[in-house]
Backbone as CSV, one residue per row, in Angstrom:
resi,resn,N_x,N_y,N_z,CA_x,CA_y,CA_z,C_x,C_y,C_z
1,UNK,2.687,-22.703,-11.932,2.613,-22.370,-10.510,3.652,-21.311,-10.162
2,UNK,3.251,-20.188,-9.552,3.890,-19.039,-8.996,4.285,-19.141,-7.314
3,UNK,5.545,-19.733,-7.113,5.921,-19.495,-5.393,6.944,-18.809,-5.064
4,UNK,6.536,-17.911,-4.304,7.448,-16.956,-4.231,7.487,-17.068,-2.449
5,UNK,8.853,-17.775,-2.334,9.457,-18.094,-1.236,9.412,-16.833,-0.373
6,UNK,10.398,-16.064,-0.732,10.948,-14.646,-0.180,10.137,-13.472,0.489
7,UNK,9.056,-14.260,-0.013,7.430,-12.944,0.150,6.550,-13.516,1.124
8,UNK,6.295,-11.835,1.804,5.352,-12.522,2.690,3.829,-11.461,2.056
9,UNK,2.983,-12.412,2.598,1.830,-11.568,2.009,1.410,-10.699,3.064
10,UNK,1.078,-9.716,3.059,0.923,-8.795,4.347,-0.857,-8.188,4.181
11,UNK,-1.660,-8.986,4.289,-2.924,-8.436,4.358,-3.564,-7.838,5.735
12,UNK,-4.215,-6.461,5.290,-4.691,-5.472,6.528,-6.256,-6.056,6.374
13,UNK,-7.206,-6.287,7.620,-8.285,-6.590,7.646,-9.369,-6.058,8.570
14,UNK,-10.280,-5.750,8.267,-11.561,-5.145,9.308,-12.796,-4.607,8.898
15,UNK,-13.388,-5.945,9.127,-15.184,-6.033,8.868,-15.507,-6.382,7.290
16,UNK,-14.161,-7.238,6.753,-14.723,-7.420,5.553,-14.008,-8.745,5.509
17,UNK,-14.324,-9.997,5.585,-13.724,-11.391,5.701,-14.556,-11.934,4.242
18,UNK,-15.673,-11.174,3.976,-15.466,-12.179,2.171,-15.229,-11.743,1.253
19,UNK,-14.647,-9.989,1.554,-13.572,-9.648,0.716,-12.374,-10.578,0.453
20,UNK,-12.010,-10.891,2.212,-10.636,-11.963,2.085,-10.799,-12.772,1.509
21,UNK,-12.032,-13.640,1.880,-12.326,-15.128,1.377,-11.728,-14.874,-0.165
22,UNK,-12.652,-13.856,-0.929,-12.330,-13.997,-1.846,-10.896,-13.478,-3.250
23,UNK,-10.149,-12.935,-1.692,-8.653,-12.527,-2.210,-8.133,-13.805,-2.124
24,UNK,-8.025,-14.569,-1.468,-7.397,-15.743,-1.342,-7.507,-16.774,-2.180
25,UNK,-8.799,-16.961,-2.355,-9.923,-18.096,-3.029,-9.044,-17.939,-4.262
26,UNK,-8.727,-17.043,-5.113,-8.585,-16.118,-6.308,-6.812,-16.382,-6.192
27,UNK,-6.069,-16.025,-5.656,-4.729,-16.133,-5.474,-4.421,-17.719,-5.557
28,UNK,-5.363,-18.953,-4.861,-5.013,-20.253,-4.989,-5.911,-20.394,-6.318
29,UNK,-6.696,-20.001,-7.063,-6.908,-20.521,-7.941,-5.860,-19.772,-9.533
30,UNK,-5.053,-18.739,-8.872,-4.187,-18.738,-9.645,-2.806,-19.542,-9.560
31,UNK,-3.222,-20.315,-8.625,-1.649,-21.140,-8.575,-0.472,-20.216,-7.785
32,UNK,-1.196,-19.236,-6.865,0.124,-18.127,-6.664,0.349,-18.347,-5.233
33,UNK,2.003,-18.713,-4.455,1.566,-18.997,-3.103,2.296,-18.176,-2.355
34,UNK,2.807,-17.965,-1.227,3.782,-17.347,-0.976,4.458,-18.061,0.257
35,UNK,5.768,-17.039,0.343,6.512,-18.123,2.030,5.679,-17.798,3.181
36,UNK,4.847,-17.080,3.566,3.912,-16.918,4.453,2.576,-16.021,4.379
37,UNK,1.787,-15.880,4.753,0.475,-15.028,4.474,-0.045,-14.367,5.982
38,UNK,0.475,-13.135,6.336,0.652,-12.513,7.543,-1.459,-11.570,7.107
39,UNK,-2.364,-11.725,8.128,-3.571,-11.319,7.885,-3.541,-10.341,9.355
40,UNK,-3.259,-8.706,9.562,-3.631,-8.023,10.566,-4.921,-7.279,10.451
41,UNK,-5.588,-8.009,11.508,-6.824,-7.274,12.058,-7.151,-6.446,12.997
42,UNK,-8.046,-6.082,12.649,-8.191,-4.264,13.361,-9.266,-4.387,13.990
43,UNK,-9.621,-5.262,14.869,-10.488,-5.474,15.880,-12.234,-5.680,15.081
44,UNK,-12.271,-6.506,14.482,-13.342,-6.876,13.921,-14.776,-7.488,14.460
45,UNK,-15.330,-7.123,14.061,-16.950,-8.030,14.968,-16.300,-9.016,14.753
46,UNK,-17.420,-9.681,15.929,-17.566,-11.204,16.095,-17.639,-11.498,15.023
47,UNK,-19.306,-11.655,14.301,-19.033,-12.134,13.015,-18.343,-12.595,11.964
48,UNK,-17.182,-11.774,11.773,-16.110,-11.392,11.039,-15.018,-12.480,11.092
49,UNK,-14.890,-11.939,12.757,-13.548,-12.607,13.458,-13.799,-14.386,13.679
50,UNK,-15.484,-15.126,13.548,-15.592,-15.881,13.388,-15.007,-16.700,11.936
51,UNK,-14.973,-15.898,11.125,-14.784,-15.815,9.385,-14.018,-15.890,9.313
52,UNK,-12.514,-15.253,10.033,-11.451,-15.236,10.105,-10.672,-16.329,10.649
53,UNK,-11.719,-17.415,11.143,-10.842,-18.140,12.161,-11.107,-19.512,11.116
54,UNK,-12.296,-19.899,10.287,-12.646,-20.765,9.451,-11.166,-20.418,8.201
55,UNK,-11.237,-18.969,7.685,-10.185,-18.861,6.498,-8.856,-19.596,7.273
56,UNK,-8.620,-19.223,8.352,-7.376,-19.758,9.139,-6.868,-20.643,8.898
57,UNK,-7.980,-21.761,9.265,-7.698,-23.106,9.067,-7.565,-23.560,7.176
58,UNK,-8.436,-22.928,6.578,-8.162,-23.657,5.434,-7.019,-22.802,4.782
59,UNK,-6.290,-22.124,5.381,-4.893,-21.517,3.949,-4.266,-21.250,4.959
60,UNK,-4.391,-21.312,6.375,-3.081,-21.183,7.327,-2.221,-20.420,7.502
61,UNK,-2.843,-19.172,7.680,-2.135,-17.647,7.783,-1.912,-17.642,9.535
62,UNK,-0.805,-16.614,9.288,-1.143,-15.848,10.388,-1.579,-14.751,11.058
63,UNK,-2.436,-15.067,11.995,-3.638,-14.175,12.032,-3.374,-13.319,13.064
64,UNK,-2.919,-11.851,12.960,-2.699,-11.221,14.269,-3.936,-10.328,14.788
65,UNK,-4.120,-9.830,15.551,-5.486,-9.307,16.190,-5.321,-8.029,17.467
66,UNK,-6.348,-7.800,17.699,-6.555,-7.201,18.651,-7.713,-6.618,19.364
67,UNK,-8.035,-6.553,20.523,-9.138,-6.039,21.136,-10.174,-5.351,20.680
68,UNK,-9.551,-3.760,20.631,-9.927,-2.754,19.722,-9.719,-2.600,18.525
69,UNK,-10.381,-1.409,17.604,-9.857,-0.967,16.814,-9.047,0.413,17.014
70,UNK,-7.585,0.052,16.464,-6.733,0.994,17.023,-5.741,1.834,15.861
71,UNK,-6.644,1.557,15.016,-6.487,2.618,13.162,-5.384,2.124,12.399
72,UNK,-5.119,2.616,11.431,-4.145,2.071,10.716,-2.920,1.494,10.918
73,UNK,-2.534,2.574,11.596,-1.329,2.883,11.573,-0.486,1.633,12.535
74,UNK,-1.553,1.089,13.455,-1.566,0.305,14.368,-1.355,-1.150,13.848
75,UNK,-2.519,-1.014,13.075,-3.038,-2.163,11.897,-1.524,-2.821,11.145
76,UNK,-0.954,-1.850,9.992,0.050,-2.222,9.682,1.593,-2.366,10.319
77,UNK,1.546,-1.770,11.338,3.126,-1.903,12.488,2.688,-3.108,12.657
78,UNK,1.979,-3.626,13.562,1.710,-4.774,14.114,2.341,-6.102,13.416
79,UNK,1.334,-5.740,12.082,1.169,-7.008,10.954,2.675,-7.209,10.343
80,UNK,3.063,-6.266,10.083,4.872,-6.110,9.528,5.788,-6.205,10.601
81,UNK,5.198,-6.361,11.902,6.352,-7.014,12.791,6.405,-8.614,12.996
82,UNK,5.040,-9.127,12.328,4.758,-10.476,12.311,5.887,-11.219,11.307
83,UNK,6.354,-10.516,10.219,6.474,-10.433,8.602,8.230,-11.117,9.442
84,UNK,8.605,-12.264,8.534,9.648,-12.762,8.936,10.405,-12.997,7.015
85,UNK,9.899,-13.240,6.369,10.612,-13.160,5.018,10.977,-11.719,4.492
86,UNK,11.872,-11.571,3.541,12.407,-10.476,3.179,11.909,-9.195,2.602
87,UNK,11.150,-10.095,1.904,10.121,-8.827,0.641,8.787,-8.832,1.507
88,UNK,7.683,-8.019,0.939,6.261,-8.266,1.935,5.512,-7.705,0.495
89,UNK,4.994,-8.098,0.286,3.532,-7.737,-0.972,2.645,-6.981,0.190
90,UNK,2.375,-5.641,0.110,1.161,-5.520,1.305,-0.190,-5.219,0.156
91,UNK,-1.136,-5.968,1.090,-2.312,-5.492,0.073,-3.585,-5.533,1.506
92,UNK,-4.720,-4.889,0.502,-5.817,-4.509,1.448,-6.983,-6.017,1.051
93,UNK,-7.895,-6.003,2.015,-8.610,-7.458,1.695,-9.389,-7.281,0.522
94,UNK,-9.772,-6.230,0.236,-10.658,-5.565,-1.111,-10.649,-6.196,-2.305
95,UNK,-9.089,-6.273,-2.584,-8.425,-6.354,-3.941,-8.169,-7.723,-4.441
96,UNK,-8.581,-7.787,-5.298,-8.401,-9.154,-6.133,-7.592,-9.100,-7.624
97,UNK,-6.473,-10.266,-7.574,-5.878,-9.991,-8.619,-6.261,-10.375,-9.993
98,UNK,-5.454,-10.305,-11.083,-6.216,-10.784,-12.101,-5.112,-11.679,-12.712
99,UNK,-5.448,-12.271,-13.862,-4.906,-13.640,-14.105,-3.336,-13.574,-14.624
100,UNK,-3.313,-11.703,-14.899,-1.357,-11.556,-15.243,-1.244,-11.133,-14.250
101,UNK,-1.735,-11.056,-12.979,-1.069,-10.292,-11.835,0.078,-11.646,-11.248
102,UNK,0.008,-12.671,-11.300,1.519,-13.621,-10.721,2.667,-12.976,-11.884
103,UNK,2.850,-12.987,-13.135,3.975,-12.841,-14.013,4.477,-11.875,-13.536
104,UNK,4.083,-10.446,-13.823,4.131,-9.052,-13.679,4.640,-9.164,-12.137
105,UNK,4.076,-9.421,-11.207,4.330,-9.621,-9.814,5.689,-10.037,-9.850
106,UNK,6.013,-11.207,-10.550,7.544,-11.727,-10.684,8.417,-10.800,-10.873
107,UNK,8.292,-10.104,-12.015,8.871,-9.380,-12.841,9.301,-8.090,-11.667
108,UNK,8.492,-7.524,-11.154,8.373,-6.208,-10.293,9.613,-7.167,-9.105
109,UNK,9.322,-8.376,-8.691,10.193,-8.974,-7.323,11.544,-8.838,-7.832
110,UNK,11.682,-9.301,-9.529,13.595,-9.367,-9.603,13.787,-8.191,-9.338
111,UNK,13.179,-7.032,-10.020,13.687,-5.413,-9.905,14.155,-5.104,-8.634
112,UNK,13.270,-5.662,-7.681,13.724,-5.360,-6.544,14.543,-6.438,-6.065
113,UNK,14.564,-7.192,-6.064,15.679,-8.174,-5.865,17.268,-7.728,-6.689
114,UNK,17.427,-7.340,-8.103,18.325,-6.661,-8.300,19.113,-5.648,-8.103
115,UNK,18.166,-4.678,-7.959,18.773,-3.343,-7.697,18.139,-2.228,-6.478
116,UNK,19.360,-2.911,-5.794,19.176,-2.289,-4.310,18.689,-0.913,-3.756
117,UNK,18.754,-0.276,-4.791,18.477,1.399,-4.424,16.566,1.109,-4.384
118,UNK,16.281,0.401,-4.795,14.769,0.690,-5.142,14.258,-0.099,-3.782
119,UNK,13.177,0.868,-3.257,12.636,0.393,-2.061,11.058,0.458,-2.402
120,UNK,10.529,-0.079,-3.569,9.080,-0.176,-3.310,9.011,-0.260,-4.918
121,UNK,7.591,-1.768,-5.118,7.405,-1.213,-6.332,5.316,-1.551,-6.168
122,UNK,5.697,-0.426,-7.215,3.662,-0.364,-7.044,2.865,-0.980,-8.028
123,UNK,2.028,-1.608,-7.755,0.994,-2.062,-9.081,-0.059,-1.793,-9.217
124,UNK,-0.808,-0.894,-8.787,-2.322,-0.534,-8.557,-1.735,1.072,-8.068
125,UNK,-3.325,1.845,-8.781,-2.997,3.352,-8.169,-4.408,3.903,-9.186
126,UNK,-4.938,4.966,-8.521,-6.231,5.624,-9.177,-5.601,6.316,-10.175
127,UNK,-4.497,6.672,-10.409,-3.689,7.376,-11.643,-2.648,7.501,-11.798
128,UNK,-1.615,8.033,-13.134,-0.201,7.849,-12.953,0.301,8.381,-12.230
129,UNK,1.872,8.080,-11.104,2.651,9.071,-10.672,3.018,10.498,-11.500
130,UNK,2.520,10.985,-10.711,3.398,12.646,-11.594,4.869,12.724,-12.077
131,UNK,5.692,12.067,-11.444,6.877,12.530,-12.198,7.628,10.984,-12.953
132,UNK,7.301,10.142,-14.529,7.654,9.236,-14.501,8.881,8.942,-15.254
133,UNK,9.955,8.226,-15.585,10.451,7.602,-16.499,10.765,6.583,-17.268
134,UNK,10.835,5.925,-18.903,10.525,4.677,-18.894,11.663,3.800,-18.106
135,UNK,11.572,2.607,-17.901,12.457,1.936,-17.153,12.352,0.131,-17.630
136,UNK,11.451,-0.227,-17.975,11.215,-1.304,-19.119,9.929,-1.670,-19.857
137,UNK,9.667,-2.607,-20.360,8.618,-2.394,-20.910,6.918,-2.167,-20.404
138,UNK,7.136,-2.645,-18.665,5.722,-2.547,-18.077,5.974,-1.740,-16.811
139,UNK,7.145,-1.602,-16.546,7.402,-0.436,-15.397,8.062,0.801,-15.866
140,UNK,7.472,1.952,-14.657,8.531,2.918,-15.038,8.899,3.348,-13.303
141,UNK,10.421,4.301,-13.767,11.100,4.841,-12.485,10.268,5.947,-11.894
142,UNK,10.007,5.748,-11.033,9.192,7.229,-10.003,10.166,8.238,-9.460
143,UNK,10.252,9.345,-9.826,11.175,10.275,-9.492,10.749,11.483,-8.830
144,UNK,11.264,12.276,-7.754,10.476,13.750,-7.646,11.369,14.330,-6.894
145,UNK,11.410,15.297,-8.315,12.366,16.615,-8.746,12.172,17.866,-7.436
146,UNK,13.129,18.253,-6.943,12.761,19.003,-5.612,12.020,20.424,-5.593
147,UNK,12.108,20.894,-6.769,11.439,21.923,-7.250,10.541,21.435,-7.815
148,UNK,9.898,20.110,-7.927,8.507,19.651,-8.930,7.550,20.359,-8.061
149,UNK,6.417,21.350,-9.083,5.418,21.882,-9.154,4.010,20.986,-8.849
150,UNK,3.806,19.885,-8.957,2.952,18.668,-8.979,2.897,18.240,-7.367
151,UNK,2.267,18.727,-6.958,2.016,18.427,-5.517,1.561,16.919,-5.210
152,UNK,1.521,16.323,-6.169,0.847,14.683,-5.820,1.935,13.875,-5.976
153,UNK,3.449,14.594,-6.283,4.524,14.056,-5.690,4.762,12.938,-4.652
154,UNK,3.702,13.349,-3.502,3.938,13.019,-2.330,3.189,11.334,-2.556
155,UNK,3.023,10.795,-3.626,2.666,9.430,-3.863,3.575,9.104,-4.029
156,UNK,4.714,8.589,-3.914,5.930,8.038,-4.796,5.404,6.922,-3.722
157,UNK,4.828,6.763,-2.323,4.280,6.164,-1.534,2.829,5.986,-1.622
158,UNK,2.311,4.883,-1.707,0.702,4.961,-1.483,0.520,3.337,-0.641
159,UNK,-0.515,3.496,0.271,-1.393,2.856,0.724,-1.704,1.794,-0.370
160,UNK,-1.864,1.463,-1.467,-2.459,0.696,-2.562,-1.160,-0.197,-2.710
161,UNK,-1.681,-1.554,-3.047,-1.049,-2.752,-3.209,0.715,-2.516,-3.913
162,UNK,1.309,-2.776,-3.178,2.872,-2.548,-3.476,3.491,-3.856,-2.823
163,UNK,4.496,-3.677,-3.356,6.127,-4.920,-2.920,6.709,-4.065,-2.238
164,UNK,7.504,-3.813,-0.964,8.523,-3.540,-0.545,9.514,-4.464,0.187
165,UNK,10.672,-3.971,1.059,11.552,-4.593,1.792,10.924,-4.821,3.219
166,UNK,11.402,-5.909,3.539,10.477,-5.591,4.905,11.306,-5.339,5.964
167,UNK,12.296,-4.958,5.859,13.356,-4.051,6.716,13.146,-2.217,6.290
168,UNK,11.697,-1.889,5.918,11.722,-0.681,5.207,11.329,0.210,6.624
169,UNK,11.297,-0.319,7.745,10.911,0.578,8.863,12.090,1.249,9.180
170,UNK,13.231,0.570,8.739,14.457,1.270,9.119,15.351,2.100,8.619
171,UNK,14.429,2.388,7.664,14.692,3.546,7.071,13.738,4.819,6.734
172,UNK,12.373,4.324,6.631,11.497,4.918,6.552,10.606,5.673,7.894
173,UNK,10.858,4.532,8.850,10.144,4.792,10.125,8.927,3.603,10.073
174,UNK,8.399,3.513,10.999,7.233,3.046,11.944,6.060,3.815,10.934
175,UNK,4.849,3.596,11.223,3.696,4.045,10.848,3.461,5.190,11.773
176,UNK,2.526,6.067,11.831,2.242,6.947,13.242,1.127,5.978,13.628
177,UNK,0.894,6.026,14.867,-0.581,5.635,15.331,-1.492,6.433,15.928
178,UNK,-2.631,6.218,15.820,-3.690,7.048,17.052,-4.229,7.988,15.611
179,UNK,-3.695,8.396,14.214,-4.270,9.119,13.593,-5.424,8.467,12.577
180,UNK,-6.282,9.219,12.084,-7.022,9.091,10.869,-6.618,8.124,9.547
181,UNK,-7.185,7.070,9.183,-5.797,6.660,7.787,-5.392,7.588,7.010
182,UNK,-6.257,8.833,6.399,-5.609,9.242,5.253,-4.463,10.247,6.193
183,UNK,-4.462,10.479,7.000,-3.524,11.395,7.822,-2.147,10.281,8.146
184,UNK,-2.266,8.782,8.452,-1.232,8.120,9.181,-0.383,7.505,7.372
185,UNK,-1.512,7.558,6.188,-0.740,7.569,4.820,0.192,8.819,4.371
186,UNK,-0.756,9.579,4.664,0.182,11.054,4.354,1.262,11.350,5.276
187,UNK,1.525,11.226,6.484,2.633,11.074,6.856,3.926,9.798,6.328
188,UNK,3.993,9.225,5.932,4.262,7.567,5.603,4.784,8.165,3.824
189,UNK,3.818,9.075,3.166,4.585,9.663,2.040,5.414,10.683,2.519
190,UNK,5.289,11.344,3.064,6.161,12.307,3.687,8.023,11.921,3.639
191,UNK,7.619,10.900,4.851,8.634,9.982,4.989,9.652,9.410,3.746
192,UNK,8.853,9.787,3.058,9.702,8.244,1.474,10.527,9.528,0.669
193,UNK,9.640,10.943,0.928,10.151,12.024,0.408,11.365,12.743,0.631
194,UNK,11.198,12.455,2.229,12.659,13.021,3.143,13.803,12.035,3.371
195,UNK,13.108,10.767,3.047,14.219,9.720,3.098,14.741,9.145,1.357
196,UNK,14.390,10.047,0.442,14.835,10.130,-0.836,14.715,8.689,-1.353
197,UNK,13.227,7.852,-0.936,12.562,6.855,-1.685,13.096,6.782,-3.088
198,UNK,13.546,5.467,-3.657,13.192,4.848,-4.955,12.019,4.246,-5.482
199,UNK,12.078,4.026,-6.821,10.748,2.661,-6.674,10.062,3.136,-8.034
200,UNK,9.642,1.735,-8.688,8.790,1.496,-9.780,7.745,1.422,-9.999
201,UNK,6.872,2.239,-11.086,5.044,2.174,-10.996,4.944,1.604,-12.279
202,UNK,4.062,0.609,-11.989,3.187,-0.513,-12.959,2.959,0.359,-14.076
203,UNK,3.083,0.596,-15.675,2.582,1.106,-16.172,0.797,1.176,-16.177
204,UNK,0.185,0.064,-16.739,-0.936,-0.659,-16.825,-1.969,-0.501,-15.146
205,UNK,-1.526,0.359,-15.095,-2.018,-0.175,-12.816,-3.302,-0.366,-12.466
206,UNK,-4.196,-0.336,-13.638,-5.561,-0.639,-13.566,-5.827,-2.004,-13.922
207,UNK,-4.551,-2.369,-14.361,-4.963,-3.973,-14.859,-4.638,-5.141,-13.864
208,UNK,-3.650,-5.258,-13.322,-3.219,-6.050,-12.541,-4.128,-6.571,-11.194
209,UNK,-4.588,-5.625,-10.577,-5.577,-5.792,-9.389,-7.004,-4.933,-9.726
210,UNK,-7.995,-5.814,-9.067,-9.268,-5.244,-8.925,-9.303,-5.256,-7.460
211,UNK,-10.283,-3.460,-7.396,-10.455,-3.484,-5.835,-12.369,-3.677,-6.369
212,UNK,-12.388,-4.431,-4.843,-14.267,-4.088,-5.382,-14.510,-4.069,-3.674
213,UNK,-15.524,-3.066,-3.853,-15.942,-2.376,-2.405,-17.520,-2.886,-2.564
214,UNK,-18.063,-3.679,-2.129,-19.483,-4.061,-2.596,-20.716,-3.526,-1.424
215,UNK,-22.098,-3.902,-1.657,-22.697,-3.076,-0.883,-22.876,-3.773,0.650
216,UNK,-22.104,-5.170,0.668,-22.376,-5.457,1.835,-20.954,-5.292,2.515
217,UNK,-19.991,-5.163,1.648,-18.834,-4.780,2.686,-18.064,-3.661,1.866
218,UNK,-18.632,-2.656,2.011,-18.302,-1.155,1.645,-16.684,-0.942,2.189
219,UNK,-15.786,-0.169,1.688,-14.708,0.665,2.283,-15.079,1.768,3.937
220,UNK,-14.121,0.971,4.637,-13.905,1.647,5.861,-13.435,2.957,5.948
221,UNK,-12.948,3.589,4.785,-12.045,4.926,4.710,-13.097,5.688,4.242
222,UNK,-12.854,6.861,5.396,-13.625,8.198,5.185,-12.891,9.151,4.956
223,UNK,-13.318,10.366,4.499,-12.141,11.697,4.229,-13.426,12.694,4.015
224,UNK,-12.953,13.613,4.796,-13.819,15.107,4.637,-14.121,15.556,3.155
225,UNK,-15.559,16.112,3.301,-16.219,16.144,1.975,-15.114,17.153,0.905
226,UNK,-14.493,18.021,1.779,-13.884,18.992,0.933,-12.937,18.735,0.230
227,UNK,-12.426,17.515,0.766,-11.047,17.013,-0.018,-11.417,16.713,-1.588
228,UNK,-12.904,16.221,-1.293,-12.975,15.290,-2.559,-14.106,16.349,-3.572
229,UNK,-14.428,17.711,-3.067,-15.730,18.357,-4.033,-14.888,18.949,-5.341
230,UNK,-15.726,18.690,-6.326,-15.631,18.994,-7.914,-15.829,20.455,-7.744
231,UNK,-16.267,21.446,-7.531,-16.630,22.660,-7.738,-15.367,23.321,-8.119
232,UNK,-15.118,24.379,-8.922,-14.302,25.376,-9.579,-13.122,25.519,-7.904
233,UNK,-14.125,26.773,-7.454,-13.262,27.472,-6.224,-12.974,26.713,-5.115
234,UNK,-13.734,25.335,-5.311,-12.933,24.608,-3.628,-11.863,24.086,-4.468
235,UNK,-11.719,23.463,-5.366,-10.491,22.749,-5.986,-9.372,24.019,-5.885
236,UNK,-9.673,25.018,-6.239,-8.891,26.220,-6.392,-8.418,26.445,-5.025
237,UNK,-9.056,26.330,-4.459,-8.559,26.396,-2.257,-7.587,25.051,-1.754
238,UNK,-8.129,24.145,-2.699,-7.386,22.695,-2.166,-6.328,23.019,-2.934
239,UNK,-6.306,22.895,-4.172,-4.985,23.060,-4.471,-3.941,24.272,-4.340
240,UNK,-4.367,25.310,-3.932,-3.439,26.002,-3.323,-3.143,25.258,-1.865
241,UNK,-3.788,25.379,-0.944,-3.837,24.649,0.018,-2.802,23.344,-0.005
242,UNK,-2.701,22.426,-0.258,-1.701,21.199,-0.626,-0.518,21.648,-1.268
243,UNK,-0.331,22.435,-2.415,0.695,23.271,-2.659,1.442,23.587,-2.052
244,UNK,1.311,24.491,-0.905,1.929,25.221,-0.240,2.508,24.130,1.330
245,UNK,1.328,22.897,1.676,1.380,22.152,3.088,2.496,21.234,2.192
246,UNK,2.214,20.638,1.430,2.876,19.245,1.283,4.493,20.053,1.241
247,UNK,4.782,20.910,0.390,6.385,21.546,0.387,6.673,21.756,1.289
248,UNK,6.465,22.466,2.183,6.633,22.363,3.782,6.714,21.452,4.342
249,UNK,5.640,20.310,4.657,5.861,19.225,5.147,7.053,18.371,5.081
250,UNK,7.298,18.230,3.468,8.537,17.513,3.246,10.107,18.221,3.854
251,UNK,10.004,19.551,4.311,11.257,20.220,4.644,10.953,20.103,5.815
252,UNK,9.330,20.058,7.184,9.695,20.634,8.243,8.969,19.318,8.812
253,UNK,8.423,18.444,8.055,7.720,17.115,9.620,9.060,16.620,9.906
254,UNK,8.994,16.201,10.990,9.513,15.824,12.033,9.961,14.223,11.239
255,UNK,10.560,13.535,11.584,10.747,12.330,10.807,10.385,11.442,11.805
256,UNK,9.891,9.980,10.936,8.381,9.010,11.982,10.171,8.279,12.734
257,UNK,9.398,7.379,14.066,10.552,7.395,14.471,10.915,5.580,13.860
258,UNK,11.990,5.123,14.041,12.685,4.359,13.568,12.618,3.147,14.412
259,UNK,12.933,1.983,13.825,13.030,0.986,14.444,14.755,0.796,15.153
C-alpha cells in the first residue's frame, strides 16, 4: 500500500466523469491513496456533474465547481487554492496510471522532498525535454542553457501529469485566465523560464501513465491547424516563428501576477 500523506491529488475535470471514474477506480485498485483528492470542474453538463456527485460519495473528494465554463486557467487557480497539503500531484481525468506508477511516484516525492531547489517533477510528456542530464537511475535534471537553440525549452513546464509544491504560485504566479489552454500553458512555461525553474523528467515518460482520449469522451483541447501541419514550408514558418517569439517572450512577458 502506497499513502502519501503530504499529497494532494489535484484533478482538472470537464465533460469526461468516466475518464475519472476510471482514474480513480485504477489508483484504489493500486493500493495508492493520498492526504486529499482536490477534483476542479469546469462547469460540466448535467450529466456529468450528476457523475460527479455519485464518484463524490464513494472516494470523497473535494469537489470544486462552477457555473460556467471559465477555461483553464480558471480551472486550475481555483482547484490549487482548495489544495491544503504540501506537495499536489496535478493530473488531467484522462490519464490512468500503470502498475509502477506508485514506486516511481515515491521516488520522484523524496527528490522533491530532499532537495529544495527543485520545484517540479514530471512523469508523462509526448517526448524528451531538450536540454537533459543524468541525475539517477530513472530521472534526469531539466536544464535550459540561455543561449539554448531548442526552442521547446519552454517545457521545463508542461500541462501533463507532474508533482509540484503547492506554494508554487508564489513564485511562479497565478495561472492567466480568460485565455485559450494552450495560450494560459504557454504563458505558465514562460513563467518557470524567468523564474529560473528546477525540476526532474521521468526518463521512461511513456510508461508510467496512460492518457486515453476515447470516442465517447474525446479531449477538450483544440489548437489551430497550423501549429500541428507536417508539410516542409509550414514547419519551416513555425519554427522560425517560435524561435524568434518564445526568446523574446522569456526576456519581455510581463511576469503572471503573484499570490
Amino acid at each position: 500500500m502506497y499513502t502519501f500523506f503530504q499529497v494532494s491529488l489535484l484533478i482538472t475535470h470537464y465533460n469526461r466523469s468516466t475518464s475519472l471514474s476510471n482514474l480513480l477506480h485504477k489508483l484504489k485498485a493500486l493500493k495508492c491513496s493520498f492526504g486529499e483528492i482536490v477534483v476542479s470542474d469546469d462547469g460540466s453538463k448535467d450529466e456529468h456533474m450528476a457523475n460527479l456527485r455519485s464518484l463524490q460519495e464513494a472516494f470523497g473528494f473535494k469537489l470544486i465547481t462552477t457555473p460556467v465554463n471559465r477555461g483553464l486557467g480558471h480551472n486550475i487557480n481555483k482547484g490549487q487554492d482548495a489544495v491544503t497539503k504540501p506537495y499536489t500531484l496535478y493530473i488531467q481525468e484522462d490519464f490512468e496510471p500503470s502498475n509502477e506508477f506508485p514506486h516511481q511516484f515515491l521516488q520522484g516525492l523524496n527528490h522533491l522532498k530532499t532537495k529544495e531547489e527543485l520545484d517540479i517533477i514530471r512523469f508523462y510528456a509526448y517526448a524528451p525535454y531538450a536540454y537533459l542530464k543524468p541525475y539517477d537511475a530513472h530521472f534526469s535534471q531539466m536544464y535550459h542553457p540561455t543561449f539554448g537553440t531548442d526552442y521547446s525549452k519552454i517545457y521545463l513546464y508542461s500541462d501533463h501529469p507532474h508533482l509540484r509544491r503547492s506554494s508554487f504560485f508564489e513564485k511562479f504566479g497565478r495561472y492567466p485566465e480568460g485565455l485559450k489552454g494552450d495560450l494560459t500553458e504557454y504563458r505558465m512555461c514562460i513563467s518557470f523560464l524567468q523564474n529560473k525553474a528546477q525540476g526532474l523528467f521521468y526518463n521512461d515518460f511513456n510508461r508510467l501513465l496512460i492518457q486515453k482520449n476515447s470516442a465517447q469522451e474525446p479531449s477538450t483541447m483544440t489548437r489551430a491547424s497550423w501549429r500541428e501541419g507536417k508539410g516542409i514550408f509550414i514547419k519551416l514558418i513555425r519554427d522560425t516563428y517560435r524561435q524568434l517569439k518564445y526568446n523574446f517572450d522569456i526576456v519581455m512577458q510581463p511576469p503572471l501576477r503573484k499570490l
